[in-house]
XYZ file of C-alpha atoms in Angstrom:
487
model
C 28.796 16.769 -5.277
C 32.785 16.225 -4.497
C 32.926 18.099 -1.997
C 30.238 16.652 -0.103
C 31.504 13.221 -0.887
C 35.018 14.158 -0.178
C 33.859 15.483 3.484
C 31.439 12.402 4.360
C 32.182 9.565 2.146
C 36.275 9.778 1.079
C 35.750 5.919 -0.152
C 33.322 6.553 -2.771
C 34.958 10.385 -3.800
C 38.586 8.312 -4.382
C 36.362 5.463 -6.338
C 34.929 8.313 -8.563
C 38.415 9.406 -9.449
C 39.801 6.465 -9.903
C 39.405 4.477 -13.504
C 40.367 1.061 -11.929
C 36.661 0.500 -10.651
C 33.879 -0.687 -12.531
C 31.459 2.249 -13.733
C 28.741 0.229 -12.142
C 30.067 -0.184 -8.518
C 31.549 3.162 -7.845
C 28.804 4.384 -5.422
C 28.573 1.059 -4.047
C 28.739 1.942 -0.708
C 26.732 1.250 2.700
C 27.597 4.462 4.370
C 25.931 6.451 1.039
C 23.074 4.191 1.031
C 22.227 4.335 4.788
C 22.738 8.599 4.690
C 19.815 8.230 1.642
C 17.733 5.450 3.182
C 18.093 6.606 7.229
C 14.839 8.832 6.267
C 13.054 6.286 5.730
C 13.438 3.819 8.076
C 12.787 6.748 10.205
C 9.492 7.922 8.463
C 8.412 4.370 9.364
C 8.875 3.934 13.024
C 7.291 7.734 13.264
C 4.194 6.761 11.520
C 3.903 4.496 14.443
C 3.366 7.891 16.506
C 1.990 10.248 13.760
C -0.920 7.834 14.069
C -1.833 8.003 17.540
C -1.076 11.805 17.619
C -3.734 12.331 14.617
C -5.754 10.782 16.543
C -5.342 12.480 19.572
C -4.884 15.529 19.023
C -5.258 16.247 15.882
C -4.248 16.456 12.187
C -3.136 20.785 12.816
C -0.527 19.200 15.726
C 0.464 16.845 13.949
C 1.555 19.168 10.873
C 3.052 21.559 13.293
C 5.488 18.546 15.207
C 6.533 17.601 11.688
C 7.079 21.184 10.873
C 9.274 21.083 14.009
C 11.387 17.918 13.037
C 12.246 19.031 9.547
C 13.315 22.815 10.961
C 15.806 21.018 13.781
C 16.891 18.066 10.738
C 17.655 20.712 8.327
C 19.854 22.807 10.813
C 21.663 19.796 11.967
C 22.267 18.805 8.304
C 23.440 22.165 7.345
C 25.935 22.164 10.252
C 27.067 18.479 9.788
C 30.845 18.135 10.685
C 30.777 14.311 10.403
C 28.489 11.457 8.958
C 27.195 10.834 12.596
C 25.983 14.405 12.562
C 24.295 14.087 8.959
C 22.468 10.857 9.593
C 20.967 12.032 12.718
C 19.694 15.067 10.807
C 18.781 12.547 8.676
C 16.696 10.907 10.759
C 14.974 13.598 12.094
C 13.893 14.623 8.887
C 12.269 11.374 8.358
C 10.688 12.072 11.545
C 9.006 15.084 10.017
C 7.891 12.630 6.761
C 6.462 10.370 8.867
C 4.412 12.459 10.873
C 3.841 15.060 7.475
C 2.646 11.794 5.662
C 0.211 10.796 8.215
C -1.398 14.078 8.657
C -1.514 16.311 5.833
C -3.492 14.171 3.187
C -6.140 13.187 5.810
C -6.257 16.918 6.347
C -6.456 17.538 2.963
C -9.436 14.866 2.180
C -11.336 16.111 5.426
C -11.789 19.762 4.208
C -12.412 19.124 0.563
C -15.709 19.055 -0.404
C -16.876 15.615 -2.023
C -17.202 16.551 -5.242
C -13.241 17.811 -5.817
C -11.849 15.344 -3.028
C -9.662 12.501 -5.627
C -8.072 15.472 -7.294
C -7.216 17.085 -4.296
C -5.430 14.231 -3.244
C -3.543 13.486 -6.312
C -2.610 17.603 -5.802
C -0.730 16.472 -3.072
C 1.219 14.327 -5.382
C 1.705 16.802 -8.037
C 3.300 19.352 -5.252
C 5.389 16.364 -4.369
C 6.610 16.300 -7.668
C 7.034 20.432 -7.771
C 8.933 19.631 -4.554
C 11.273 17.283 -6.019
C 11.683 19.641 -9.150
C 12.573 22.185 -7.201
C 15.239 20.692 -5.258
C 16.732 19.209 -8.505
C 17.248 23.150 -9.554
C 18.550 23.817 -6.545
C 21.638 20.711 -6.601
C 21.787 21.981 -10.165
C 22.884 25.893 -9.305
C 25.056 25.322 -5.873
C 27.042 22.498 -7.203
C 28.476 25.367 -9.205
C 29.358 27.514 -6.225
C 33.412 27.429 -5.956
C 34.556 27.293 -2.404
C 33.012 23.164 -1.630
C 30.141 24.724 0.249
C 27.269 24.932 -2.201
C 25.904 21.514 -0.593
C 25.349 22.923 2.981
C 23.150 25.734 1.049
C 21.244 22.729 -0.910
C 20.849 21.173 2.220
C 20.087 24.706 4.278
C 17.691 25.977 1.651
C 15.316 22.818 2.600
C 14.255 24.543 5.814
C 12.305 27.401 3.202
C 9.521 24.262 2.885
C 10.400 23.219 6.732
C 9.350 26.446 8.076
C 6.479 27.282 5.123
C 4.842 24.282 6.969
C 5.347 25.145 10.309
C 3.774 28.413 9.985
C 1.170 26.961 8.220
C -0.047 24.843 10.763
C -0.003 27.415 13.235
C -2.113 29.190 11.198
C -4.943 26.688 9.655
C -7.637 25.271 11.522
C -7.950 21.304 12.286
C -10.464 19.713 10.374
C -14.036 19.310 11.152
C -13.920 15.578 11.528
C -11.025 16.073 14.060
C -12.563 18.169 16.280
C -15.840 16.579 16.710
C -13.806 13.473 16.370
C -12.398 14.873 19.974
C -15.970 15.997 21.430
C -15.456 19.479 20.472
C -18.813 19.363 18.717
C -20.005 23.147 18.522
C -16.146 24.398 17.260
C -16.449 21.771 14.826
C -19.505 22.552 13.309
C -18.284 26.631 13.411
C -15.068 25.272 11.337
C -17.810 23.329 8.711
C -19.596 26.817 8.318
C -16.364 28.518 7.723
C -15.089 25.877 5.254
C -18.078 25.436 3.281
C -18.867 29.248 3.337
C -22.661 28.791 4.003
C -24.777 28.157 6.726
C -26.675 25.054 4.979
C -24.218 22.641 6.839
C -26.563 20.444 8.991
C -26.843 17.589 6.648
C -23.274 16.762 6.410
C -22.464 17.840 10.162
C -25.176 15.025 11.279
C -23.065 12.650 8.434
C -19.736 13.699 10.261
C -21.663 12.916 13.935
C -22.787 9.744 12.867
C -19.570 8.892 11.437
C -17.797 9.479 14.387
C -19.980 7.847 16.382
C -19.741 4.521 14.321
C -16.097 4.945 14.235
C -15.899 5.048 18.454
C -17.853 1.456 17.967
C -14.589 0.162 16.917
C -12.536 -0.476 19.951
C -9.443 -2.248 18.145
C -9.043 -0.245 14.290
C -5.911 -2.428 14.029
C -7.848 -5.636 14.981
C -11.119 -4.835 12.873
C -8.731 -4.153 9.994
C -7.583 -7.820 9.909
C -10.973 -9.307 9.859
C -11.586 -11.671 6.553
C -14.194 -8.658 5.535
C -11.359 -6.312 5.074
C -8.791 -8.959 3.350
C -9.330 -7.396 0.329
C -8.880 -3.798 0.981
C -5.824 -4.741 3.239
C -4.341 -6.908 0.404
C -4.664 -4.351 -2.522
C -3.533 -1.457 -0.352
C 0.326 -3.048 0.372
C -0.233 -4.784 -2.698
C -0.161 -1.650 -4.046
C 2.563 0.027 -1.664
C 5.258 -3.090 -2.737
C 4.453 -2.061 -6.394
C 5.063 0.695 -6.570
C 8.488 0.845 -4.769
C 9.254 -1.989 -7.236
C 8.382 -0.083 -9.962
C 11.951 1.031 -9.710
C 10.641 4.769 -9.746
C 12.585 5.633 -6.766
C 15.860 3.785 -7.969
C 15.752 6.074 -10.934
C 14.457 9.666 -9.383
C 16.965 8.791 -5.867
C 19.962 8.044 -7.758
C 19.382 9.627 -11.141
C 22.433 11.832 -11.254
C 24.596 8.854 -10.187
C 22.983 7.300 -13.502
C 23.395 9.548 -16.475
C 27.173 10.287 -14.247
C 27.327 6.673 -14.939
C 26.816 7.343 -18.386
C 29.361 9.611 -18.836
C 27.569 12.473 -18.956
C 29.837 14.539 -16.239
C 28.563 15.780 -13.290
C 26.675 19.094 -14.817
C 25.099 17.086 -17.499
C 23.819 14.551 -14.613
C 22.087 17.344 -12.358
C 20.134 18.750 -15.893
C 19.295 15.448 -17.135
C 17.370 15.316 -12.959
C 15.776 18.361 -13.656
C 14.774 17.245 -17.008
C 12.933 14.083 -15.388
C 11.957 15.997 -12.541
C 9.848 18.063 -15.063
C 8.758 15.282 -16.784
C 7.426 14.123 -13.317
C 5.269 17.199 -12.361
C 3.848 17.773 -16.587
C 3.064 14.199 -16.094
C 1.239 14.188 -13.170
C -1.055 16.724 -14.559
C -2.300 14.386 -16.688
C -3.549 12.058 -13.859
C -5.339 14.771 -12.102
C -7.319 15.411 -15.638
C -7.999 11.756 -16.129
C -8.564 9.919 -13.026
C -12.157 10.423 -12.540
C -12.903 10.185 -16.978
C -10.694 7.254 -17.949
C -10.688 5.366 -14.783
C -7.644 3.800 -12.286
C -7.176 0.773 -14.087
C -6.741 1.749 -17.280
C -4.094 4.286 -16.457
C -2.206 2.002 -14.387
C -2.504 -1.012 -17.466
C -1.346 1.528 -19.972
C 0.964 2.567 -17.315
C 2.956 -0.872 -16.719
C 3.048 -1.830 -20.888
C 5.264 1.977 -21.015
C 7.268 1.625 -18.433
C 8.117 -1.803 -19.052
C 9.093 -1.447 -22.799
C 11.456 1.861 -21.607
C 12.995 -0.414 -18.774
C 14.319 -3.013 -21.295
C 15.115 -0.976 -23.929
C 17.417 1.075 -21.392
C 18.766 -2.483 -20.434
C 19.456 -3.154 -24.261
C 21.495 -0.031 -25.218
C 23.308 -0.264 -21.208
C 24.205 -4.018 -22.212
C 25.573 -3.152 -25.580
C 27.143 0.006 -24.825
C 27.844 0.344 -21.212
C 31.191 -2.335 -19.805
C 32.529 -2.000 -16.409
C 35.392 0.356 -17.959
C 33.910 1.660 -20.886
C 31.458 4.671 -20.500
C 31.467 6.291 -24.263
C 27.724 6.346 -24.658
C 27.669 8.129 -28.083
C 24.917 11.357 -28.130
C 22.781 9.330 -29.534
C 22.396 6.439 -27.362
C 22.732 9.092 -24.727
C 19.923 10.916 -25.991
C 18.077 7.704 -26.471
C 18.555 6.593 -22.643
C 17.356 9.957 -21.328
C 14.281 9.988 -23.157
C 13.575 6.646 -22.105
C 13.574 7.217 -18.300
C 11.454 10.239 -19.249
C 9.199 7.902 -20.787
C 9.310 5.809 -17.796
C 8.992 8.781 -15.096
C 5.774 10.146 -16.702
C 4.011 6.593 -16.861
C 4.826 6.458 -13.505
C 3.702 9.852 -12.500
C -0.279 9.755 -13.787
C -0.421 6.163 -12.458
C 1.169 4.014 -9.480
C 2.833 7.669 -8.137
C -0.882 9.251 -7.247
C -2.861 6.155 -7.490
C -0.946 4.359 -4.891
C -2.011 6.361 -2.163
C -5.424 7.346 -3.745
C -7.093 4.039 -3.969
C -5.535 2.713 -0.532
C -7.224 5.968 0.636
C -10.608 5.698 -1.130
C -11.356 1.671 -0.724
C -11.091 1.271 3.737
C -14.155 2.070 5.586
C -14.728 4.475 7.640
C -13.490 2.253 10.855
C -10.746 0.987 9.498
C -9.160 4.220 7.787
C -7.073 5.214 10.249
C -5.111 1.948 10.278
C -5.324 1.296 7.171
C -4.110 4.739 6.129
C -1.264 3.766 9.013
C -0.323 0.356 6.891
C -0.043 1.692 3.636
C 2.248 4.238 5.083
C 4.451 1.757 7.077
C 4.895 -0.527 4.062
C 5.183 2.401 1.586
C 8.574 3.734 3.669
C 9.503 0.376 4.298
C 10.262 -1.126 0.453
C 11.309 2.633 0.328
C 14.291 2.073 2.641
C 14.514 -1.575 1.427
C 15.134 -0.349 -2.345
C 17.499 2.739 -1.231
C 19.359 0.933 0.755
C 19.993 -1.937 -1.873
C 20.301 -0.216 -4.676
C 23.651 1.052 -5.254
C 24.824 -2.345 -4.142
C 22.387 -3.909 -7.072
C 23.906 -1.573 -9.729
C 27.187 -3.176 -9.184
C 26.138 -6.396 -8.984
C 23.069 -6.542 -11.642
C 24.841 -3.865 -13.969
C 22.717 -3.350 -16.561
C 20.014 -6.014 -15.512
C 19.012 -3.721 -12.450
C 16.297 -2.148 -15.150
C 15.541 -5.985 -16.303
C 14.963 -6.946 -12.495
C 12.286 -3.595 -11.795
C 10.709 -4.902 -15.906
C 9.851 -7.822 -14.579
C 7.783 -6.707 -11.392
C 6.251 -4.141 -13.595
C 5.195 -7.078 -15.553
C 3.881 -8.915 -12.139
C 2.130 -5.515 -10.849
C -0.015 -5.333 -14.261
C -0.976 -8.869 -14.065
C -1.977 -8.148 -10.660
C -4.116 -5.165 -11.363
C -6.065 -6.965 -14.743
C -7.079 -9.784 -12.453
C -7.311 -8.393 -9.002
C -7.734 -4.571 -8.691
C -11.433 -3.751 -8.940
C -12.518 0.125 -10.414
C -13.409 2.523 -7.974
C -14.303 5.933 -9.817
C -17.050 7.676 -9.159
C -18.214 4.917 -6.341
C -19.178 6.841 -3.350
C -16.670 4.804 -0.366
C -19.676 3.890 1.863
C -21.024 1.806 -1.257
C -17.829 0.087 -2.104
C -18.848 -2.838 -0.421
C -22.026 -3.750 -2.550
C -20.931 -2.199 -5.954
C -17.062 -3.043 -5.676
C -16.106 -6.271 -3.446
C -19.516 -7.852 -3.680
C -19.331 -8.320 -7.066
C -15.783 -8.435 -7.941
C -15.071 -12.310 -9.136
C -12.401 -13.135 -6.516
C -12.562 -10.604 -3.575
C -16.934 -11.685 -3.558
C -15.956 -14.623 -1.310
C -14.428 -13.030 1.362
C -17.851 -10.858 2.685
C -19.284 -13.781 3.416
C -19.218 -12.342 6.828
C -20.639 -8.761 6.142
C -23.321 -7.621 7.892
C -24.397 -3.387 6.678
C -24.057 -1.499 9.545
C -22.252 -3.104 11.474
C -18.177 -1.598 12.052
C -17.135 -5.313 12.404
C -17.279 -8.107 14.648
C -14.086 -8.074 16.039
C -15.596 -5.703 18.266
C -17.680 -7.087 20.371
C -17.379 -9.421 23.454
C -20.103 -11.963 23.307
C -21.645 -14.271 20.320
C -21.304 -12.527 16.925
C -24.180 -11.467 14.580
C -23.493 -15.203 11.866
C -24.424 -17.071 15.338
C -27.794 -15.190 14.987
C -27.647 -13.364 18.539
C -30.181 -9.881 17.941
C -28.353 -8.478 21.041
C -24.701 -7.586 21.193
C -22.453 -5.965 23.905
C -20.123 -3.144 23.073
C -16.475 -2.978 24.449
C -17.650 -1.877 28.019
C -20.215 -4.043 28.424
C -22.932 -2.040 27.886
C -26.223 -3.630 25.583
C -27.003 -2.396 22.589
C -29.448 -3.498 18.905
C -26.794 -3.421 16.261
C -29.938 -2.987 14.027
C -30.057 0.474 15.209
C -26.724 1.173 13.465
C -29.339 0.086 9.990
């Protein structure tokens, strides 16, 4: 919005007036970048945190201290007098996505039952996608507010969600896991009852016991989670995390009104061409909570990478013919061409490596290793997240059109990667991954050499390991123990 750029970032609001720059570098500007990319840098250091809090005390605390960081980010943004002001509120609000990201799908997988758990998750995704909708529509009415302060009610209106959280953690119970994770066994198994809605709980409250208790085996998550057993989960889970920031997904949904403005479509024409692909987003993801569990993850993210790879260059075709550095005069039809191309793009990205990033990271680690490895895919997810929004703007100037040539050619790389290295994993129950998935999988088979059923991992334990063919193994105190009793 003008005003808002006029207020915090008079460099790029003079650039946008002026017709001396190139249409490609007019947002090219650090300041911008780090105000858009600040949250995520943030998110990543909190994650840090979020993970030993989760832990600790809980996925309901958790919630509630993100809650709290995105109430005192979004009154701080609201008020912002100066850029220092805004970035800090900036910050803060990556604080609460950190911490949000952390807890609230390993909430959400805890209290499903097992049967509707991978579509709950990929929920989670679709109300992302509502959430980004939604905020689109709201850009789209206050930039039309006269008076240069409709963007401190865009940015105000985001503590609705802020405080719709908070609440809601106040009021929600932690999960059962949680709480007997904690030794609060008998308030656990009380929550169970309540969740499940029948008193035929035992079975799967002995399951959550004797999960815990195999999980407290593991002394070192982090450690156990580098072990050449769990190479391959660790390896397709920021495999997977890279991708899909390189997909150039974020490029597109960040920075799409600074696009189709690009374009020439004018400022109005830019906000409803983001609310047409923010749309596009949520119808799309629909589809991948239908077909997940029939069609399978690979196939969805195959098909996937051929769509958004073929809308990526042809975008880069009409951009290269049409588009110069001081020449904007897209005619309709191009115009109308481009914009259904990034819609093409947005919804292959929305019913595959949107959900599926975080769903098969989620569904692959085992049970002593989920934690961390829930912690990694995090970390490197916000990571290439800050790496791409803070290089972005700067690449558009630089790459021009070619920017959409650059993201076709990792798409290209990530569905190589997937044919020849990402196993299937629907409908296979996670505590039999290991004989029906990386057992048998032509490349990944070599690394559980090492795998012994049972057993958390050997990175565990002080004295000889299990391969040197000792029958008696000492935990992290010291204490003896038959690790075929874990059988």
């Amino acid at each position: 919005m003008g005003p808002f750029l006029k207020k915090f970032f008079p460099v790029v609001y003079r650039r946008t007036l002026e017709e001396t720059d190139s249409n490609y570098c007019k947002y090219d500007n650090q300041g911008l970048q780090l105000f858009t990319s600040s949250l995520y840098l943030a998110g990543l250091v909190a994650t840090f945190f979020a993970s030993y809090t989760t832990r600790r005390f809980g996925r309901k605390q958790t919630m509630l201290i993100a809650g709290i960081f995105f109430i005192v980010g979004v009154v701080l943004n609201t008020a912002a007098q100066d850029l220092a002001m805004l970035i800090i509120g900036r910050i803060l609000l990556g604080c609460g996505v950190g911490f949000a990201n952390q807890a609230v799908p390993l909430f959400l997988s805890e209290i499903a039952p097992t049967r509707i758990r991978g579509g709950l998750n990929i929920l989670f995704q679709l109300n992302v996608t509502i959430g980004i909708l939604f905020a689109n529509l709201v850009n789209y009415g206050t930039a039309k507010i006269k008076g240069g302060w409709g963007w401190r009610l865009s940015l105000g209106l985001a503590g609705i969600p802020a405080v719709l959280l908070t609440v809601g953690a106040l009021l929600v119970v932690d999960t059962p896991n949680s709480l007997i994770e904690r030794g609060r066994l008998e308030e656990g198994k009380e929550v169970l009852r309540k969740i499940r809605g029948t008193d035929k709980i035992e079975p799967e409250y002995q399951e959550l016991l004797e999960a815990s208790r195999v999980a407290k085996l593991v002394k070192h998550p982090f450690r156990n989670l580098m072990q050449r057993r769990n190479r391959p989960q660790l390896v397709i889970a920021v495999a997977l995390q890279i991708f899909q920031q390189f997909t150039g997904i974020n490029a597109i949904m960040f920075y799409a009104p600074v696009l189709f403005d690009t374009l020439g479509f004018g400022s109005d024409a830019s906000l409803y061409s983001a609310v047409i692909t923010g749309a596009v987003n949520v119808l799309s993801t629909l589809v991948s909570v239908y077909s997940v569990d029939k069609v399978g993850r690979r196939l969805l993210l195959l098909e996937a990478g051929v769509q958004m790879f073929l809308s990526q260059v042809v975008i880069a075709i009409v951009l290269g013919i049409k588009v110069t550095d001081h020449s904007n005069n897209l005619h309709t039809g191009y115009a109308i061409l481009v914009v259904v191309m990034v819609c093409t793009f947005v919804s292959a990205f929305a019913w595959s490596w949107g959900p599926l990033g975080w769903l098969i990271p989620s569904e692959t680690f085992p049970l002593e290793t989920r934690s961390a490895g829930q912690s990694v895919t995090v970390c490197v997810n916000l990571l290439f997240t800050f790496v791409i929004a803070q290089a972005f703007l700067s690449m558009l100037c630089h790459l021009k059109y070619g920017i959409f040539l650059f993201f076709s050619s990792w798409v290209l790389i990530m569905s190589f990667f997937v044919l020849f290295l990402l196993p299937e994993t629907k409908n296979i129950p996670i505590e039999e991954m290991t004989e029906r998935v990386w057992k048998k999988h032509w490349f990944w088979k070599r690394f559980m050499d090492d795998y012994v059923e049972g057993l958390p991992g050997f990175g565990d334990y002080d004295e000889e390991t299990v391969v040197n063919g000792s029958d008696k193994k000492r935990d992290g105190y010291g204490n003896g123990f038959d690790p075929s009793s874990q059988l």
